[in-house]
JSON list of C-alpha atoms in Angstrom, two decimals:
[
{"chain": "A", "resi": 1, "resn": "UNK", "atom": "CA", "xyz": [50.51, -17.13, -0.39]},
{"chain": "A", "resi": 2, "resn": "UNK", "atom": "CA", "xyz": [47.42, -19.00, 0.35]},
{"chain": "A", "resi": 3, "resn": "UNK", "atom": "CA", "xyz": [45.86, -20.02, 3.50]},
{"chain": "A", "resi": 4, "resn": "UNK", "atom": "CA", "xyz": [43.04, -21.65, 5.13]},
{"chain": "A", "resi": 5, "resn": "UNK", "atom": "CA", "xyz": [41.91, -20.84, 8.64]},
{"chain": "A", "resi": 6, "resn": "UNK", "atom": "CA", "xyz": [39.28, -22.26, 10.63]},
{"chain": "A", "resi": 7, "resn": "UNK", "atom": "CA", "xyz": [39.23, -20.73, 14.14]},
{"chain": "A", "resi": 8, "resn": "UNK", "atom": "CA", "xyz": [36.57, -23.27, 15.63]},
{"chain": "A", "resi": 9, "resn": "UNK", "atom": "CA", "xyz": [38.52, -26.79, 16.76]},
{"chain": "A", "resi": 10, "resn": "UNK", "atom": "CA", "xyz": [35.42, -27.75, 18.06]},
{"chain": "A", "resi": 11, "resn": "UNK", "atom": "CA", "xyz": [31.58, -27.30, 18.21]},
{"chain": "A", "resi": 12, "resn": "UNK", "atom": "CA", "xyz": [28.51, -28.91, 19.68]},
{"chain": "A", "resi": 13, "resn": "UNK", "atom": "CA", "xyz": [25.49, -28.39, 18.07]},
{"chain": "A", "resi": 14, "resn": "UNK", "atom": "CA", "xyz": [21.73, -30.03, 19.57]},
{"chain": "A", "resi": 15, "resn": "UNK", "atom": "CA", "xyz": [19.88, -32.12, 17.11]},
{"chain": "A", "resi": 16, "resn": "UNK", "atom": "CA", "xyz": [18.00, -30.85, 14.42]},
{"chain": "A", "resi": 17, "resn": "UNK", "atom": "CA", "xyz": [19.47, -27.31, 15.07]},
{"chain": "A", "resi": 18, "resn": "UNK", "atom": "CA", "xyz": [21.36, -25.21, 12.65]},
{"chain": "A", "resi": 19, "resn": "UNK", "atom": "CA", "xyz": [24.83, -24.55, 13.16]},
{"chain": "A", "resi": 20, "resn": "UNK", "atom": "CA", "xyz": [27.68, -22.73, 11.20]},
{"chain": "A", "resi": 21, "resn": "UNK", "atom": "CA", "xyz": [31.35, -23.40, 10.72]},
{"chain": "A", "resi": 22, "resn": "UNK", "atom": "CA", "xyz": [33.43, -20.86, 9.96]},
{"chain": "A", "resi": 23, "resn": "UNK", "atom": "CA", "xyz": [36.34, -20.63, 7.47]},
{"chain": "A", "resi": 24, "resn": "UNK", "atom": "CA", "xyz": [38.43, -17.53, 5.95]},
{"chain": "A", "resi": 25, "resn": "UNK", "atom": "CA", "xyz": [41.15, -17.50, 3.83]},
{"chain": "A", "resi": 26, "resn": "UNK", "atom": "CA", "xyz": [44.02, -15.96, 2.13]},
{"chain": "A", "resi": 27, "resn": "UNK", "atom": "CA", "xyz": [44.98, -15.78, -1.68]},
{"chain": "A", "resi": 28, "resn": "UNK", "atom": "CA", "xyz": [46.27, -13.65, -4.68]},
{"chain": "A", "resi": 29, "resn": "UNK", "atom": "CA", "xyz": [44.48, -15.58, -6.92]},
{"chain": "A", "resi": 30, "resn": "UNK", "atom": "CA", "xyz": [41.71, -13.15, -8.71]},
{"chain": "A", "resi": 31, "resn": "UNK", "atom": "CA", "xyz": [40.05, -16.97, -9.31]},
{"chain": "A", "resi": 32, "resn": "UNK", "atom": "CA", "xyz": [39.85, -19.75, -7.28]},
{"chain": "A", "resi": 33, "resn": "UNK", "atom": "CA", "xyz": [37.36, -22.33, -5.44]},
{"chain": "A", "resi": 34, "resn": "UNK", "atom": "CA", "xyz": [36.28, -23.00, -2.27]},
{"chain": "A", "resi": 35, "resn": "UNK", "atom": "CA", "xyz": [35.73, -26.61, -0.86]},
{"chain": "A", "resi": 36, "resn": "UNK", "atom": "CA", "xyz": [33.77, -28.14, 1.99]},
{"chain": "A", "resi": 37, "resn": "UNK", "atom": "CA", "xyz": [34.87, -31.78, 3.24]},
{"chain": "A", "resi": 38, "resn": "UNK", "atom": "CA", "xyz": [33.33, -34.22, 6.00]},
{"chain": "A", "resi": 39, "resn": "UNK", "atom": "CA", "xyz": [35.40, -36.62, 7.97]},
{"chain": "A", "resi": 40, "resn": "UNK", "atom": "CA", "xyz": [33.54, -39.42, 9.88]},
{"chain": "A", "resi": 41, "resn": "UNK", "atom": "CA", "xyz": [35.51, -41.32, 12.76]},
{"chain": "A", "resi": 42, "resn": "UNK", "atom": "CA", "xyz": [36.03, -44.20, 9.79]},
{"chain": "A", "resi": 43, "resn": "UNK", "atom": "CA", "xyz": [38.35, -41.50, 8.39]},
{"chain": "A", "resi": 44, "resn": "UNK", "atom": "CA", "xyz": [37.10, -41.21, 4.78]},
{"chain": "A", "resi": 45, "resn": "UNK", "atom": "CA", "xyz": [36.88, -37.98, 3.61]},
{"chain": "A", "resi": 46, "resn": "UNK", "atom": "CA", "xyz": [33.68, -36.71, 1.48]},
{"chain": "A", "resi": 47, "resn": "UNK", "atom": "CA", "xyz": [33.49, -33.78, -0.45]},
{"chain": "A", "resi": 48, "resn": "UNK", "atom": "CA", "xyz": [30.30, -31.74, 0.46]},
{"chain": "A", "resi": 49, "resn": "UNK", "atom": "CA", "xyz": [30.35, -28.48, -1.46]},
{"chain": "A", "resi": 50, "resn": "UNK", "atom": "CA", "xyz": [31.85, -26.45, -3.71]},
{"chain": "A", "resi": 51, "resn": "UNK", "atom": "CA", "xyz": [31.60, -22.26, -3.89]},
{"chain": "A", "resi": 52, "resn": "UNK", "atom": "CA", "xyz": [33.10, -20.58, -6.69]},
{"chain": "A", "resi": 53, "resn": "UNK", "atom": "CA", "xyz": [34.48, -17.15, -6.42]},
{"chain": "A", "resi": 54, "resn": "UNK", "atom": "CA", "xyz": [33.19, -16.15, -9.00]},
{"chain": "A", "resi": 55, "resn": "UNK", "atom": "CA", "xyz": [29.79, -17.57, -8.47]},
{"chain": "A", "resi": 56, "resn": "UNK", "atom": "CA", "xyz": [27.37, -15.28, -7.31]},
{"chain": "A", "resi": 57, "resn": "UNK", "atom": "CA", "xyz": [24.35, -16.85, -5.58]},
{"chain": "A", "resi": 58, "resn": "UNK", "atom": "CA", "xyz": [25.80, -18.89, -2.62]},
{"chain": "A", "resi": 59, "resn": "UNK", "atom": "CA", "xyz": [26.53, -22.95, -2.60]},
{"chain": "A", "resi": 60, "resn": "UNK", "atom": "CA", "xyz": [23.56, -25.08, -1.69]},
{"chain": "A", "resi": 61, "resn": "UNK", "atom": "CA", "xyz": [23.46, -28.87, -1.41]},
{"chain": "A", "resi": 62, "resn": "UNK", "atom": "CA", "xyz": [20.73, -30.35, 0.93]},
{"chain": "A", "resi": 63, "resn": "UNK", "atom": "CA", "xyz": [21.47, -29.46, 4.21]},
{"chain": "A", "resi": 64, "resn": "UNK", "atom": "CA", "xyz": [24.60, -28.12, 3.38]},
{"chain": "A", "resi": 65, "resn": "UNK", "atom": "CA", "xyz": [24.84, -24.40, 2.50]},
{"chain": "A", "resi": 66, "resn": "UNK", "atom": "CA", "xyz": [28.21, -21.95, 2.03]},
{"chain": "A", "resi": 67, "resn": "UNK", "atom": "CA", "xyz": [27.77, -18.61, 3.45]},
{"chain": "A", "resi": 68, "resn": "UNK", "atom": "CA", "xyz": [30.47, -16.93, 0.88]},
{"chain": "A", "resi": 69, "resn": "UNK", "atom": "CA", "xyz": [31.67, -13.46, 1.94]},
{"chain": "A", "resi": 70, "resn": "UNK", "atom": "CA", "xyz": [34.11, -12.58, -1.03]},
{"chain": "A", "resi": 71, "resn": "UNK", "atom": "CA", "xyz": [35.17, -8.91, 0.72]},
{"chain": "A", "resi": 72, "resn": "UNK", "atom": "CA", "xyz": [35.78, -10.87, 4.19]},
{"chain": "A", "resi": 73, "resn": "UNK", "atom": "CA", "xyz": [37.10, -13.67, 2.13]},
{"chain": "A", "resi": 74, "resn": "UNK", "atom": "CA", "xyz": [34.93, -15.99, 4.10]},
{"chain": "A", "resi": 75, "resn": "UNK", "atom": "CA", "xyz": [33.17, -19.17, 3.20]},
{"chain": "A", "resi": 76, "resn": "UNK", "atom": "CA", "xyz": [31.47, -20.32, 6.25]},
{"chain": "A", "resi": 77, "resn": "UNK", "atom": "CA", "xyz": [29.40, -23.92, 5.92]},
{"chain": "A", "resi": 78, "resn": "UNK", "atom": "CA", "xyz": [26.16, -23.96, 7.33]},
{"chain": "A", "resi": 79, "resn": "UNK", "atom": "CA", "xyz": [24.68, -26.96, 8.20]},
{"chain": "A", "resi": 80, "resn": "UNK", "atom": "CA", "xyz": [21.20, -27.12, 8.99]},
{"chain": "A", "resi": 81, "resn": "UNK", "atom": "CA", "xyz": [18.41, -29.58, 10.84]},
{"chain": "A", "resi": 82, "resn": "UNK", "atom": "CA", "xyz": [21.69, -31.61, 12.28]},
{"chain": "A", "resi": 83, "resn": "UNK", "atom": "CA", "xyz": [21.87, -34.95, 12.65]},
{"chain": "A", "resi": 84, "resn": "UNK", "atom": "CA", "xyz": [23.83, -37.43, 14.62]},
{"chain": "A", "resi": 85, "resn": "UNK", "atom": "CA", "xyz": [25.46, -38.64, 11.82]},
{"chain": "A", "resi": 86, "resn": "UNK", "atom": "CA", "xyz": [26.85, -35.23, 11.29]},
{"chain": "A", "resi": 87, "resn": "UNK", "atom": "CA", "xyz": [29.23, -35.39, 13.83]},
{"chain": "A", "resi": 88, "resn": "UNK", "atom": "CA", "xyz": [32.82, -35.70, 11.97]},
{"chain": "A", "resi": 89, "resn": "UNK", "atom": "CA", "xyz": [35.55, -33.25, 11.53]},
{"chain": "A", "resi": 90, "resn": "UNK", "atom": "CA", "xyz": [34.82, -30.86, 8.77]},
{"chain": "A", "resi": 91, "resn": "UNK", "atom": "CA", "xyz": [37.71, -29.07, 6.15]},
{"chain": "A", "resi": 92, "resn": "UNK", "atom": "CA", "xyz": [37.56, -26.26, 4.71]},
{"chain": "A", "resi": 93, "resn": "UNK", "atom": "CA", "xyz": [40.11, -26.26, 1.83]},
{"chain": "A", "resi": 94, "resn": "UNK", "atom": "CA", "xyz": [41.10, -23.75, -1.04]},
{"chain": "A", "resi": 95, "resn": "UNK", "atom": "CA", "xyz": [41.99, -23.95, -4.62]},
{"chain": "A", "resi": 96, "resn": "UNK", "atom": "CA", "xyz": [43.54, -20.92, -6.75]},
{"chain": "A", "resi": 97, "resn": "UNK", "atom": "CA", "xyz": [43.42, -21.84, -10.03]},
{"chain": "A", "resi": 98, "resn": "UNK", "atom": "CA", "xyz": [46.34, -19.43, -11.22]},
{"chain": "A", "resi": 99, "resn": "UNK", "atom": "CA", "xyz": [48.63, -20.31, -8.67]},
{"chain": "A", "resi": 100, "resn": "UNK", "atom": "CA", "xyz": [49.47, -24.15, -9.02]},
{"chain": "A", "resi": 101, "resn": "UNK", "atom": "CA", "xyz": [46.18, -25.46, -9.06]},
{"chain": "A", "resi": 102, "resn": "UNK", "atom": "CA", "xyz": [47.41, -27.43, -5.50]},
{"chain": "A", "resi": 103, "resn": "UNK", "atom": "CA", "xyz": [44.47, -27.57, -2.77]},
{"chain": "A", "resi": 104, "resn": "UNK", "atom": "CA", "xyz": [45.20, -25.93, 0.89]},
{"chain": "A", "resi": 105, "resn": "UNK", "atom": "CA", "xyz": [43.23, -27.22, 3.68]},
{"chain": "A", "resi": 106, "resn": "UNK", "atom": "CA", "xyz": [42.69, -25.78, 6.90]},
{"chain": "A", "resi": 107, "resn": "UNK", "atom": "CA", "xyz": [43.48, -27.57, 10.26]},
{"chain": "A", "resi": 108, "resn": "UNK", "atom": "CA", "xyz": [39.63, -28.53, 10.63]},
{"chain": "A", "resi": 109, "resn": "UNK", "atom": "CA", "xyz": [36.31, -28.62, 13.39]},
{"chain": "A", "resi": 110, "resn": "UNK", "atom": "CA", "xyz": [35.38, -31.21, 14.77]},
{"chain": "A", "resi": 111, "resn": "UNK", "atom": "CA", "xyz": [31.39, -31.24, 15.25]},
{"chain": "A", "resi": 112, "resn": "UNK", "atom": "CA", "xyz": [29.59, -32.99, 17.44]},
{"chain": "A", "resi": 113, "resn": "UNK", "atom": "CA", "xyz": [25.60, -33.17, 17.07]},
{"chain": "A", "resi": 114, "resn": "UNK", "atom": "CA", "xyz": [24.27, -33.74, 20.83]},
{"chain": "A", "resi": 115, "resn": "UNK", "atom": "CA", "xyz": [20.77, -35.71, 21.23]},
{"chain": "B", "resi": 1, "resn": "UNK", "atom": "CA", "xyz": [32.93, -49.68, -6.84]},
{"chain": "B", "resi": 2, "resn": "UNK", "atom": "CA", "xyz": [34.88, -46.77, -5.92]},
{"chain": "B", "resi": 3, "resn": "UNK", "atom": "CA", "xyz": [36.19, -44.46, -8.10]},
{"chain": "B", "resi": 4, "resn": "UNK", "atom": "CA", "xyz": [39.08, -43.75, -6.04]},
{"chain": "B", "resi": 5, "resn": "UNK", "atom": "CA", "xyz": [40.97, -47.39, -4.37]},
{"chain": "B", "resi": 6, "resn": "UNK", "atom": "CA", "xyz": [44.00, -47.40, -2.42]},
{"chain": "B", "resi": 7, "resn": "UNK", "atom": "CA", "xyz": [45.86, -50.45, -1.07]},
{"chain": "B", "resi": 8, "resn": "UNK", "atom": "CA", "xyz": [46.63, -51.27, 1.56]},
{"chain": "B", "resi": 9, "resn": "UNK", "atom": "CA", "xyz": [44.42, -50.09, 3.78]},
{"chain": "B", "resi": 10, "resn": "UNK", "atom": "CA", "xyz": [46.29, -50.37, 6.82]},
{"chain": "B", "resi": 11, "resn": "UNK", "atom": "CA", "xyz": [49.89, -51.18, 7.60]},
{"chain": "B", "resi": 12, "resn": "UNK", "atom": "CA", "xyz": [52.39, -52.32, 10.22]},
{"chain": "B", "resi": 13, "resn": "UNK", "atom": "CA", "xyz": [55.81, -51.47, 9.32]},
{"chain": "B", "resi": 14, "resn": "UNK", "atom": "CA", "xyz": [59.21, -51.33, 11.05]},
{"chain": "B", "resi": 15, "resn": "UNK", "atom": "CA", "xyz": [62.07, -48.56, 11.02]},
{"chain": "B", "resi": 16, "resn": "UNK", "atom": "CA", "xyz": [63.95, -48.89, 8.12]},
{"chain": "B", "resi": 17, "resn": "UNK", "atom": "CA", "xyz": [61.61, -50.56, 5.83]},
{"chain": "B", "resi": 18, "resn": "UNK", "atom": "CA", "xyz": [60.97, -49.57, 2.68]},
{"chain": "B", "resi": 19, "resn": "UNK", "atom": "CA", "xyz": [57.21, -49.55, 1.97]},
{"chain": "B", "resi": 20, "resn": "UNK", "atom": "CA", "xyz": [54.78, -48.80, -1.16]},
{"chain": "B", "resi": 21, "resn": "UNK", "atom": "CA", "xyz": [51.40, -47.32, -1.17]},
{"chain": "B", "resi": 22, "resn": "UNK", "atom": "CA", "xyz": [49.27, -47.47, -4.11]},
{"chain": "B", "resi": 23, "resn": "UNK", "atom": "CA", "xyz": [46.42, -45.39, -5.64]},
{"chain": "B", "resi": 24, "resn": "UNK", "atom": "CA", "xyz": [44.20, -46.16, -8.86]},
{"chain": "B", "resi": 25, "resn": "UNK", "atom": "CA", "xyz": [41.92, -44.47, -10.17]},
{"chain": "B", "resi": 26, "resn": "UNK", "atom": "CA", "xyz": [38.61, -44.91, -12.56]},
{"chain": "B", "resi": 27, "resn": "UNK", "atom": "CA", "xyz": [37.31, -41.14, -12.49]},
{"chain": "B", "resi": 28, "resn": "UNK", "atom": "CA", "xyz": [39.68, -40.58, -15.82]},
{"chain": "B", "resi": 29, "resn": "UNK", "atom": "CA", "xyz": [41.36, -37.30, -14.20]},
{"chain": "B", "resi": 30, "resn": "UNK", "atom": "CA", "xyz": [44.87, -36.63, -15.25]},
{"chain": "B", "resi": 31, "resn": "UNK", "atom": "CA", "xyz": [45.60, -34.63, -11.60]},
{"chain": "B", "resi": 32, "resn": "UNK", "atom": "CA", "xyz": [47.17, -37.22, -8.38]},
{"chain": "B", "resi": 33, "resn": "UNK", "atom": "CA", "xyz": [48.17, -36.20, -5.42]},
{"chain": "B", "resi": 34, "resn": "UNK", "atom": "CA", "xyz": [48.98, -37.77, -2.00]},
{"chain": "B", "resi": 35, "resn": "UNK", "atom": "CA", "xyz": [48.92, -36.03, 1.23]},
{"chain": "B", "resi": 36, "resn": "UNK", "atom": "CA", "xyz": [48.76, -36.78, 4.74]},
{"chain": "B", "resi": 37, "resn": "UNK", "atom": "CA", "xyz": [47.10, -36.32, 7.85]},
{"chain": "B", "resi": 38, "resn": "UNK", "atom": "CA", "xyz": [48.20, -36.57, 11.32]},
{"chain": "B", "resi": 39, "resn": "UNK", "atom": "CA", "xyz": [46.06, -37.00, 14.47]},
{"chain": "B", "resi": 40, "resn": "UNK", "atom": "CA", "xyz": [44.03, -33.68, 14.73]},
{"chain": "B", "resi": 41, "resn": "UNK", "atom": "CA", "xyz": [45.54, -32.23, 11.91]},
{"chain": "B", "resi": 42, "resn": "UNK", "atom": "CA", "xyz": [44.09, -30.85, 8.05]},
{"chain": "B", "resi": 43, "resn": "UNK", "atom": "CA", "xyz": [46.25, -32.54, 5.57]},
{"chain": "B", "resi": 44, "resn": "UNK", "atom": "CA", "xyz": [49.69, -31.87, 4.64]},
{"chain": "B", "resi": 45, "resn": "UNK", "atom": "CA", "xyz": [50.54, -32.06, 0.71]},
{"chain": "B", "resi": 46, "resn": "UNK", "atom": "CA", "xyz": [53.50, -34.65, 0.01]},
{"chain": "B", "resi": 47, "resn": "UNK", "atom": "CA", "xyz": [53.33, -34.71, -3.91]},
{"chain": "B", "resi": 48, "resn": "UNK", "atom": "CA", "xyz": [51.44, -34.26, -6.64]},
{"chain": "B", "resi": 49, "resn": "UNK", "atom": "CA", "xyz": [50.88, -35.15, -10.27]},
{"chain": "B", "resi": 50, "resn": "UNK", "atom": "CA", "xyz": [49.50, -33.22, -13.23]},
{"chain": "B", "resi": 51, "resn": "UNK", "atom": "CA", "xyz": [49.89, -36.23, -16.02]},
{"chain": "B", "resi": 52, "resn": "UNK", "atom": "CA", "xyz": [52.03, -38.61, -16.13]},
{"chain": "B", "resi": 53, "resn": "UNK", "atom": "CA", "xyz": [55.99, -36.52, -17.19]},
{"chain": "B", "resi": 54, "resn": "UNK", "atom": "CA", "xyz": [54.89, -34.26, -14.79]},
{"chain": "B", "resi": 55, "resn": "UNK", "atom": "CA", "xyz": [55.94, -34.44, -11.01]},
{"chain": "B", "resi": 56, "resn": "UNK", "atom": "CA", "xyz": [55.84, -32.32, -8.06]},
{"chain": "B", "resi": 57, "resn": "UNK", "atom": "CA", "xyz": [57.03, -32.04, -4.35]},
{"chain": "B", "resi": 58, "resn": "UNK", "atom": "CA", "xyz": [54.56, -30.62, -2.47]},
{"chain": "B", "resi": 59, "resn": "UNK", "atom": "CA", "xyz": [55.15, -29.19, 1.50]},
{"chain": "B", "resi": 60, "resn": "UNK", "atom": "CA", "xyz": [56.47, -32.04, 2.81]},
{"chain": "B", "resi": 61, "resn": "UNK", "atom": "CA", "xyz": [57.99, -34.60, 0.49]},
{"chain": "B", "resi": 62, "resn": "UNK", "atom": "CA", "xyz": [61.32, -35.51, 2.42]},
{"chain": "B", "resi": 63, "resn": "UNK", "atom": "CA", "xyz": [61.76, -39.17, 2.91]},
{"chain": "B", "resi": 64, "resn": "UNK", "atom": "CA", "xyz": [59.33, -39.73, 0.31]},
{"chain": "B", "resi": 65, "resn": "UNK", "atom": "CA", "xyz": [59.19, -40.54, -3.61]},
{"chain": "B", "resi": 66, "resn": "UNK", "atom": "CA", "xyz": [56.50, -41.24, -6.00]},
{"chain": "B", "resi": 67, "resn": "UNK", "atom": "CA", "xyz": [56.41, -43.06, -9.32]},
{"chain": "B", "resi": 68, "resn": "UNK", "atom": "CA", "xyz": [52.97, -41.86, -11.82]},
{"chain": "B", "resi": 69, "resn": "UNK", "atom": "CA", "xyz": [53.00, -44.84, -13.81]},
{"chain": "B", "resi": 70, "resn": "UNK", "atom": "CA", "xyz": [49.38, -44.74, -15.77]},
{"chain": "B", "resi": 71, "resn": "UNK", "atom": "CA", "xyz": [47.22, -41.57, -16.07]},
{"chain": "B", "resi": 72, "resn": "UNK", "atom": "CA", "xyz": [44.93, -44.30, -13.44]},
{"chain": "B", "resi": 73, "resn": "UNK", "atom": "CA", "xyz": [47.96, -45.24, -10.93]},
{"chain": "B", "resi": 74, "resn": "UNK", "atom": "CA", "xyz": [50.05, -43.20, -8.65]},
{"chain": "B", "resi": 75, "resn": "UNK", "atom": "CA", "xyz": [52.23, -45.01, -6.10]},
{"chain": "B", "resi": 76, "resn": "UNK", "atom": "CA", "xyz": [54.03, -43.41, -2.72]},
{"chain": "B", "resi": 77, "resn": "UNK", "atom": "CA", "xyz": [56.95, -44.71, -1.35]},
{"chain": "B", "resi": 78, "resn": "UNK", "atom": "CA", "xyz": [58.61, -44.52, 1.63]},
{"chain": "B", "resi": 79, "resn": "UNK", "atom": "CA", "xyz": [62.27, -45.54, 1.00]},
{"chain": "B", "resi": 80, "resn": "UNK", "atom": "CA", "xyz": [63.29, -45.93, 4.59]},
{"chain": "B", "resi": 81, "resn": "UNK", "atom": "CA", "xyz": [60.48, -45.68, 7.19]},
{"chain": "B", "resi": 82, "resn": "UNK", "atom": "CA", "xyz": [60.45, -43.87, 10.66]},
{"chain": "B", "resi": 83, "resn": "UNK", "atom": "CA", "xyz": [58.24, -43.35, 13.50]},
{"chain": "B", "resi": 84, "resn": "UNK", "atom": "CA", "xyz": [57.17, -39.73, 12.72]},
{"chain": "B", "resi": 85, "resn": "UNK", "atom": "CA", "xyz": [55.92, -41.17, 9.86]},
{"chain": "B", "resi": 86, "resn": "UNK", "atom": "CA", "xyz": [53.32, -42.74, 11.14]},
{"chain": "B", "resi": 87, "resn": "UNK", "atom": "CA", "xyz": [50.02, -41.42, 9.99]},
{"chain": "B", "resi": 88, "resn": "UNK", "atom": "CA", "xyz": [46.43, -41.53, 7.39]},
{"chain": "B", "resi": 89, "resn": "UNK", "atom": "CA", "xyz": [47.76, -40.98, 3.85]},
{"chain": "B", "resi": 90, "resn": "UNK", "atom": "CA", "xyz": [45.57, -39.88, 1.36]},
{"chain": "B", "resi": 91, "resn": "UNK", "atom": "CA", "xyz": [45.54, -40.37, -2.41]},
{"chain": "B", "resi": 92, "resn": "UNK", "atom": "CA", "xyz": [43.20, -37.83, -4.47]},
{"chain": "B", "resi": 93, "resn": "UNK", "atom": "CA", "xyz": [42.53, -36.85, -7.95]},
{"chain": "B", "resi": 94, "resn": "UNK", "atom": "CA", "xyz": [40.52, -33.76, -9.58]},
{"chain": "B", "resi": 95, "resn": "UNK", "atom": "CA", "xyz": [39.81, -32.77, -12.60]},
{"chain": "B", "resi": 96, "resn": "UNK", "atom": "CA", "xyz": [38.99, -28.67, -12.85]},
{"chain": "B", "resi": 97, "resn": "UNK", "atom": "CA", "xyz": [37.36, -28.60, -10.47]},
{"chain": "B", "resi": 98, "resn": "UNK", "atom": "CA", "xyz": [36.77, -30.74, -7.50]},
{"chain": "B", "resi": 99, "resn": "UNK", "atom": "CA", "xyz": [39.10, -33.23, -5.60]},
{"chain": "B", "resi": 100, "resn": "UNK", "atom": "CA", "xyz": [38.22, -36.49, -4.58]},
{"chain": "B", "resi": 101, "resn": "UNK", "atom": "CA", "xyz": [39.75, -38.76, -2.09]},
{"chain": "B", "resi": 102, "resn": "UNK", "atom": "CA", "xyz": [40.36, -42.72, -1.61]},
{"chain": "B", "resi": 103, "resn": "UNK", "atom": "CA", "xyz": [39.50, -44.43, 1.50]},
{"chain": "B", "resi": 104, "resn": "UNK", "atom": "CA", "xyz": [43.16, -43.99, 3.19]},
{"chain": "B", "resi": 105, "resn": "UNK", "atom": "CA", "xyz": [46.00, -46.14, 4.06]},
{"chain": "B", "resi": 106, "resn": "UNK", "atom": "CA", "xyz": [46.57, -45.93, 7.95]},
{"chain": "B", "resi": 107, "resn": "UNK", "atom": "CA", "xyz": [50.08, -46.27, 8.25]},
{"chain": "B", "resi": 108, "resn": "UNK", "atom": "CA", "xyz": [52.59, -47.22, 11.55]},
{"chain": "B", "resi": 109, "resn": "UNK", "atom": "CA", "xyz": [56.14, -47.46, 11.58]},
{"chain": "B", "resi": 110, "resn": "UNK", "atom": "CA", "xyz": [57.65, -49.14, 14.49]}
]
């Protein structure tokens, strides 16, 4: 079975601070992919970063970084120098790409990025 | 333009209605899927789509059909709305590796 979990339904973080959002999850796959997604109020949702299991150096795009724990089976986003415009609800989701190739999201954080 | 469109973007419906959302899409991948989201909620999967013979149910698909009619279309369908079906649907589509969304249909049924 796989499942996402992300423990934190909410966070405050003060501008231009670094803050991390954690995420674990569950599979049999031996393969699979982790995903990071941002959800403004507007409601879009925008993929942020991707972490490969079997990638070894950890996920980095701008800001955004994955902190990927394969024995924990953790991939935690980090988020650094916030902004206001980071405040959204962020997803953590999971592909296994041996087990139906369907995505599983966790429930989410919402962030909020105080002045 | 975006890769990913769905129409409409928001809709009033009443119980009992039937009601069609649509999805196209320009990023050329052959994997569709719609899910959605209720308030405060990660996203539930209702179907998805690997080409165009091949069809899934995904967690939640009671009370809804789909219909994959191009490799670029995908269209949800709610044959006979309710309430608890009022909520953001999604339409996404991935190739091998990531998934990207549209824009969202906000949806209420009456």
């Amino acid at each position: 079975a796989q499942k996402i979990t992300q423990t934190q339904p909410g966070m405050f973080v003060q501008e231009k601070e670094a803050v991390t959002l954690d995420c674990t999850y569950d599979t049999s796959d031996q393969s699979y992919g982790l995903f990071w997604y941002k959800q403004p109020s507007s409601g879009e949702m925008i993929f942020l970063i991707y972490q490969g299991s079997y990638d070894e150096q950890n996920a980095t795009e701008g800001r955004y970084s994955l902190n990927f724990q394969k024995a924990r089976k953790s991939a935690n986003l980090v988020i650094s120098a916030s902004q206001l415009g980071d405040s959204a609800m962020y997803f953590c989701a999971m592909r296994g790409w041996n087990t139906g190739n369907q995505f599983y999201f966790g429930t989410g954080t919402s962030l909020t990025v105080i002045p | 333009d975006a890769d990913v469109t769905q129409t409409p973007r928001n809709r009033i419906t009443k119980t009992g209605k039937r009601i069609m959302l649509e999805c196209s899409q320009t990023k050329g991948h052959d994997r569709m899927y719609w899910y959605r989201q209720d308030p405060g909620l990660g996203l539930q999967l209702i179907y998805y789509s690997f080409d165009v013979k091949d069809i899934n149910k995904g967690e939640i698909s009671d009370g809804y059909s789909v219909s994959r009619q191009a490799q670029a279309k995908f269209s949800l369908s709610l044959e006979s709305a309710i309430p608890n079906q009022t909520a953001l649907y999604f339409c996404a589509t991935s190739d091998l590796g990531t998934q990207y969304f549209g824009p969202g249909t906000r949806l209420t049924v009456l």
